[in-house]
């Protein structure tokens, strides 16, 4: 009886030690996936692709020895909500070195996802980047509501595949350096769209990244007239807002 008791105690102690080792040595590094449009891809005001906000975020995580994996290869300039929805439906593949990965597999593995989407749905309808004429639209708020039908579907599908941290970028006013009159005209529309995006992120237990004030106070982030893509400093500023949220919601765990 005593032998059995000692064996039982021995098994329990071994189990406790193994569980302790697991929790001490388990991989706590972050699998980071950046999705979305030209902002996620890193398009510059000069029509080239360079460092995006997600590249700066990944470098921060790497410096902290917290980065397991990172890619922005699923992001693409010009993407709207329906384009990313189609990628999810078709389970789009990309190549990392010699290995292929699908978007759904990446989402399942992801500890952190950042998403910038909706600007093309909204700004391109208004011809921002070409000619700006708000008077052509009788009910722009109705159009914003229609655009958010697809954004809602997208966030729902993303949450189905990824149960971890998803951070969704809000909208900034792209006309703040072009014309104070136009900037003031579009301001309530940007505010309305941000409120809708924040409501949706709350609905799906995601984090809303508010960029409005960062850009409105720094028009040098948008150097070209009627150009919605930021400078390197603008992308770095976006990454700073995201990193602040990561420190609070992800690395603090």
GROMACS .gro file of C-alpha atoms in nm:
model
  253
    1UNK     CA    1   0.000   0.000   0.000
    2UNK     CA    2   0.281   0.237   0.093
    3UNK     CA    3   0.456   0.158  -0.238
    4UNK     CA    4   0.141   0.243  -0.431
    5UNK     CA    5   0.101   0.562  -0.231
    6UNK     CA    6   0.460   0.661  -0.304
    7UNK     CA    7   0.414   0.580  -0.674
    8UNK     CA    8   0.098   0.792  -0.686
    9UNK     CA    9   0.275   1.083  -0.517
   10UNK     CA   10   0.565   1.038  -0.761
   11UNK     CA   11   0.331   1.048  -1.064
   12UNK     CA   12   0.156   1.356  -0.929
   13UNK     CA   13   0.485   1.537  -0.866
   14UNK     CA   14   0.610   1.444  -1.213
   15UNK     CA   15   0.286   1.575  -1.363
   16UNK     CA   16   0.311   1.901  -1.174
   17UNK     CA   17   0.672   1.946  -1.285
   18UNK     CA   18   0.585   1.875  -1.651
   19UNK     CA   19   0.291   2.117  -1.646
   20UNK     CA   20   0.512   2.382  -1.485
   21UNK     CA   21   0.780   2.333  -1.750
   22UNK     CA   22   0.514   2.365  -2.022
   23UNK     CA   23   0.388   2.698  -1.892
   24UNK     CA   24   0.739   2.832  -1.839
   25UNK     CA   25   0.873   2.728  -2.180
   26UNK     CA   26   0.561   2.750  -2.398
   27UNK     CA   27   0.585   2.963  -2.710
   28UNK     CA   28   0.446   3.308  -2.632
   29UNK     CA   29   0.561   3.470  -2.954
   30UNK     CA   30   0.316   3.635  -3.191
   31UNK     CA   31   0.201   3.513  -3.531
   32UNK     CA   32   0.115   3.846  -3.699
   33UNK     CA   33  -0.104   3.883  -4.006
   34UNK     CA   34  -0.166   4.217  -4.180
   35UNK     CA   35  -0.472   4.231  -4.406
   36UNK     CA   36  -0.642   4.495  -4.615
   37UNK     CA   37  -0.590   4.759  -4.878
   38UNK     CA   38  -0.308   4.988  -4.993
   39UNK     CA   39  -0.243   5.111  -4.639
   40UNK     CA   40  -0.174   4.755  -4.526
   41UNK     CA   41   0.036   4.699  -4.840
   42UNK     CA   42   0.238   5.018  -4.782
   43UNK     CA   43   0.155   5.232  -5.087
   44UNK     CA   44   0.332   5.567  -5.079
   45UNK     CA   45   0.206   5.906  -5.203
   46UNK     CA   46   0.430   5.845  -5.505
   47UNK     CA   47   0.253   5.528  -5.631
   48UNK     CA   48   0.518   5.287  -5.503
   49UNK     CA   49   0.501   5.013  -5.241
   50UNK     CA   50   0.728   5.057  -4.940
   51UNK     CA   51   0.710   5.004  -4.565
   52UNK     CA   52   0.360   4.987  -4.421
   53UNK     CA   53   0.250   5.046  -4.064
   54UNK     CA   54   0.253   4.668  -4.021
   55UNK     CA   55   0.623   4.651  -4.113
   56UNK     CA   56   0.698   4.892  -3.829
   57UNK     CA   57   0.476   4.691  -3.594
   58UNK     CA   58   0.653   4.367  -3.689
   59UNK     CA   59   0.993   4.529  -3.630
   60UNK     CA   60   0.879   4.641  -3.287
   61UNK     CA   61   0.767   4.288  -3.199
   62UNK     CA   62   1.092   4.148  -3.338
   63UNK     CA   63   1.297   4.386  -3.124
   64UNK     CA   64   1.097   4.270  -2.822
   65UNK     CA   65   1.172   3.908  -2.918
   66UNK     CA   66   0.796   3.854  -2.950
   67UNK     CA   67   0.761   3.789  -3.324
   68UNK     CA   68   0.708   3.434  -3.447
   69UNK     CA   69   0.582   3.511  -3.800
   70UNK     CA   70   0.469   3.811  -4.004
   71UNK     CA   71   0.328   3.869  -4.351
   72UNK     CA   72   0.142   4.143  -4.535
   73UNK     CA   73   0.129   3.946  -4.861
   74UNK     CA   74  -0.248   3.906  -4.844
   75UNK     CA   75  -0.288   4.287  -4.850
   76UNK     CA   76  -0.332   4.458  -5.186
   77UNK     CA   77  -0.371   4.813  -5.315
   78UNK     CA   78  -0.725   4.891  -5.428
   79UNK     CA   79  -0.885   4.624  -5.212
   80UNK     CA   80  -1.242   4.675  -5.097
   81UNK     CA   81  -1.434   4.469  -4.845
   82UNK     CA   82  -1.575   4.244  -5.118
   83UNK     CA   83  -1.224   4.166  -5.247
   84UNK     CA   84  -1.107   4.041  -4.908
   85UNK     CA   85  -1.436   3.854  -4.867
   86UNK     CA   86  -1.365   3.678  -5.198
   87UNK     CA   87  -1.015   3.589  -5.076
   88UNK     CA   88  -1.170   3.425  -4.770
   89UNK     CA   89  -1.432   3.248  -4.979
   90UNK     CA   90  -1.167   3.113  -5.219
   91UNK     CA   91  -0.914   3.057  -4.938
   92UNK     CA   92  -0.646   3.254  -5.123
   93UNK     CA   93  -0.292   3.113  -5.121
   94UNK     CA   94   0.036   3.301  -5.100
   95UNK     CA   95   0.393   3.180  -5.111
   96UNK     CA   96   0.637   3.239  -4.826
   97UNK     CA   97   0.971   3.115  -4.951
   98UNK     CA   98   0.901   2.767  -5.086
   99UNK     CA   99   0.596   2.716  -4.870
  100UNK     CA  100   0.234   2.796  -4.959
  101UNK     CA  101  -0.009   2.913  -4.694
  102UNK     CA  102  -0.380   2.988  -4.721
  103UNK     CA  103  -0.550   3.289  -4.571
  104UNK     CA  104  -0.777   3.076  -4.352
  105UNK     CA  105  -0.485   2.874  -4.219
  106UNK     CA  106  -0.300   3.198  -4.144
  107UNK     CA  107  -0.606   3.338  -3.963
  108UNK     CA  108  -0.642   3.026  -3.751
  109UNK     CA  109  -0.275   3.047  -3.648
  110UNK     CA  110  -0.273   3.425  -3.599
  111UNK     CA  111  -0.231   3.574  -3.252
  112UNK     CA  112  -0.264   3.924  -3.396
  113UNK     CA  113  -0.439   4.056  -3.707
  114UNK     CA  114  -0.443   4.418  -3.821
  115UNK     CA  115  -0.693   4.525  -4.084
  116UNK     CA  116  -0.728   4.843  -4.291
  117UNK     CA  117  -1.033   4.828  -4.515
  118UNK     CA  118  -1.320   5.049  -4.629
  119UNK     CA  119  -1.131   5.352  -4.758
  120UNK     CA  120  -1.167   5.237  -5.118
  121UNK     CA  121  -1.537   5.171  -5.064
  122UNK     CA  122  -1.583   5.523  -4.929
  123UNK     CA  123  -1.323   5.758  -5.076
  124UNK     CA  124  -1.325   5.626  -5.430
  125UNK     CA  125  -1.702   5.663  -5.449
  126UNK     CA  126  -1.651   6.030  -5.367
  127UNK     CA  127  -1.374   6.055  -5.630
  128UNK     CA  128  -1.122   6.157  -5.368
  129UNK     CA  129  -0.794   6.119  -5.549
  130UNK     CA  130  -0.949   6.250  -5.873
  131UNK     CA  131  -1.209   6.525  -5.839
  132UNK     CA  132  -1.389   6.598  -5.518
  133UNK     CA  133  -1.753   6.695  -5.547
  134UNK     CA  134  -1.971   6.612  -5.252
  135UNK     CA  135  -2.273   6.779  -5.412
  136UNK     CA  136  -2.306   6.489  -5.658
  137UNK     CA  137  -2.434   6.262  -5.380
  138UNK     CA  138  -2.784   6.320  -5.250
  139UNK     CA  139  -2.743   6.096  -4.948
  140UNK     CA  140  -2.382   6.010  -4.880
  141UNK     CA  141  -2.476   5.866  -4.542
  142UNK     CA  142  -2.697   5.610  -4.713
  143UNK     CA  143  -2.398   5.512  -4.927
  144UNK     CA  144  -2.180   5.476  -4.616
  145UNK     CA  145  -2.447   5.250  -4.466
  146UNK     CA  146  -2.446   5.037  -4.782
  147UNK     CA  147  -2.066   5.008  -4.775
  148UNK     CA  148  -2.081   4.888  -4.416
  149UNK     CA  149  -2.306   4.597  -4.510
  150UNK     CA  150  -2.001   4.438  -4.676
  151UNK     CA  151  -1.766   4.548  -4.398
  152UNK     CA  152  -1.997   4.380  -4.147
  153UNK     CA  153  -1.989   4.055  -4.349
  154UNK     CA  154  -1.610   4.074  -4.363
  155UNK     CA  155  -1.560   4.124  -3.991
  156UNK     CA  156  -1.802   3.838  -3.921
  157UNK     CA  157  -1.601   3.603  -4.145
  158UNK     CA  158  -1.270   3.713  -3.996
  159UNK     CA  159  -1.393   3.651  -3.645
  160UNK     CA  160  -1.513   3.303  -3.744
  161UNK     CA  161  -1.158   3.208  -3.849
  162UNK     CA  162  -0.954   3.401  -3.592
  163UNK     CA  163  -1.040   3.390  -3.222
  164UNK     CA  164  -0.746   3.606  -3.114
  165UNK     CA  165  -0.670   3.980  -3.126
  166UNK     CA  166  -0.802   4.162  -3.437
  167UNK     CA  167  -0.731   4.534  -3.465
  168UNK     CA  168  -0.927   4.736  -3.722
  169UNK     CA  169  -0.808   5.076  -3.842
  170UNK     CA  170  -1.047   5.367  -3.849
  171UNK     CA  171  -1.060   5.641  -4.115
  172UNK     CA  172  -0.872   5.970  -4.127
  173UNK     CA  173  -0.967   6.282  -4.319
  174UNK     CA  174  -0.768   6.269  -4.646
  175UNK     CA  175  -0.839   6.633  -4.736
  176UNK     CA  176  -0.693   6.806  -4.431
  177UNK     CA  177  -0.395   6.934  -4.633
  178UNK     CA  178  -0.592   7.016  -4.948
  179UNK     CA  179  -0.866   7.258  -4.858
  180UNK     CA  180  -1.004   7.360  -4.523
  181UNK     CA  181  -1.346   7.400  -4.684
  182UNK     CA  182  -1.348   7.048  -4.831
  183UNK     CA  183  -1.193   6.904  -4.515
  184UNK     CA  184  -1.474   7.053  -4.307
  185UNK     CA  185  -1.735   6.923  -4.554
  186UNK     CA  186  -1.613   6.567  -4.536
  187UNK     CA  187  -1.539   6.572  -4.163
  188UNK     CA  188  -1.889   6.465  -4.046
  189UNK     CA  189  -1.883   6.180  -4.299
  190UNK     CA  190  -1.550   6.054  -4.164
  191UNK     CA  191  -1.685   6.081  -3.811
  192UNK     CA  192  -1.999   5.889  -3.909
  193UNK     CA  193  -1.796   5.612  -4.076
  194UNK     CA  194  -1.566   5.586  -3.774
  195UNK     CA  195  -1.864   5.554  -3.539
  196UNK     CA  196  -2.002   5.270  -3.752
  197UNK     CA  197  -1.664   5.096  -3.765
  198UNK     CA  198  -1.618   5.129  -3.390
  199UNK     CA  199  -1.966   4.984  -3.330
  200UNK     CA  200  -1.886   4.684  -3.552
  201UNK     CA  201  -1.551   4.616  -3.388
  202UNK     CA  202  -1.724   4.618  -3.052
  203UNK     CA  203  -1.988   4.378  -3.184
  204UNK     CA  204  -1.721   4.126  -3.288
  205UNK     CA  205  -1.491   4.181  -2.988
  206UNK     CA  206  -1.224   4.349  -3.196
  207UNK     CA  207  -1.012   4.656  -3.123
  208UNK     CA  208  -1.084   4.983  -3.302
  209UNK     CA  209  -0.772   5.186  -3.389
  210UNK     CA  210  -0.869   5.553  -3.401
  211UNK     CA  211  -0.643   5.746  -3.641
  212UNK     CA  212  -0.854   6.056  -3.695
  213UNK     CA  213  -0.684   6.298  -3.455
  214UNK     CA  214  -0.334   6.172  -3.542
  215UNK     CA  215  -0.378   6.276  -3.906
  216UNK     CA  216  -0.596   6.583  -3.855
  217UNK     CA  217  -0.326   6.738  -3.638
  218UNK     CA  218  -0.043   6.647  -3.877
  219UNK     CA  219  -0.125   6.732  -4.237
  220UNK     CA  220   0.241   6.672  -4.336
  221UNK     CA  221   0.157   6.301  -4.325
  222UNK     CA  222  -0.035   6.355  -4.651
  223UNK     CA  223   0.199   6.557  -4.872
  224UNK     CA  224   0.028   6.530  -5.210
  225UNK     CA  225  -0.295   6.706  -5.301
  226UNK     CA  226  -0.588   6.464  -5.328
  227UNK     CA  227  -0.363   6.173  -5.229
  228UNK     CA  228  -0.486   5.952  -4.947
  229UNK     CA  229  -0.162   5.758  -4.891
  230UNK     CA  230   0.067   5.879  -4.612
  231UNK     CA  231   0.439   5.943  -4.597
  232UNK     CA  232   0.684   5.719  -4.414
  233UNK     CA  233   0.625   5.937  -4.108
  234UNK     CA  234   0.251   5.888  -4.147
  235UNK     CA  235   0.286   5.510  -4.157
  236UNK     CA  236   0.513   5.527  -3.854
  237UNK     CA  237   0.249   5.731  -3.671
  238UNK     CA  238  -0.015   5.467  -3.752
  239UNK     CA  239   0.216   5.196  -3.618
  240UNK     CA  240   0.267   5.393  -3.296
  241UNK     CA  241  -0.108   5.394  -3.229
  242UNK     CA  242  -0.128   5.019  -3.301
  243UNK     CA  243   0.177   4.943  -3.085
  244UNK     CA  244   0.024   5.134  -2.795
  245UNK     CA  245  -0.282   4.910  -2.820
  246UNK     CA  246  -0.068   4.595  -2.856
  247UNK     CA  247   0.122   4.685  -2.539
  248UNK     CA  248  -0.206   4.727  -2.355
  249UNK     CA  249  -0.409   4.437  -2.495
  250UNK     CA  250  -0.162   4.174  -2.622
  251UNK     CA  251   0.182   4.196  -2.462
  252UNK     CA  252   0.035   4.276  -2.122
  253UNK     CA  253  -0.134   3.933  -2.105
   0.00000   0.00000   0.00000
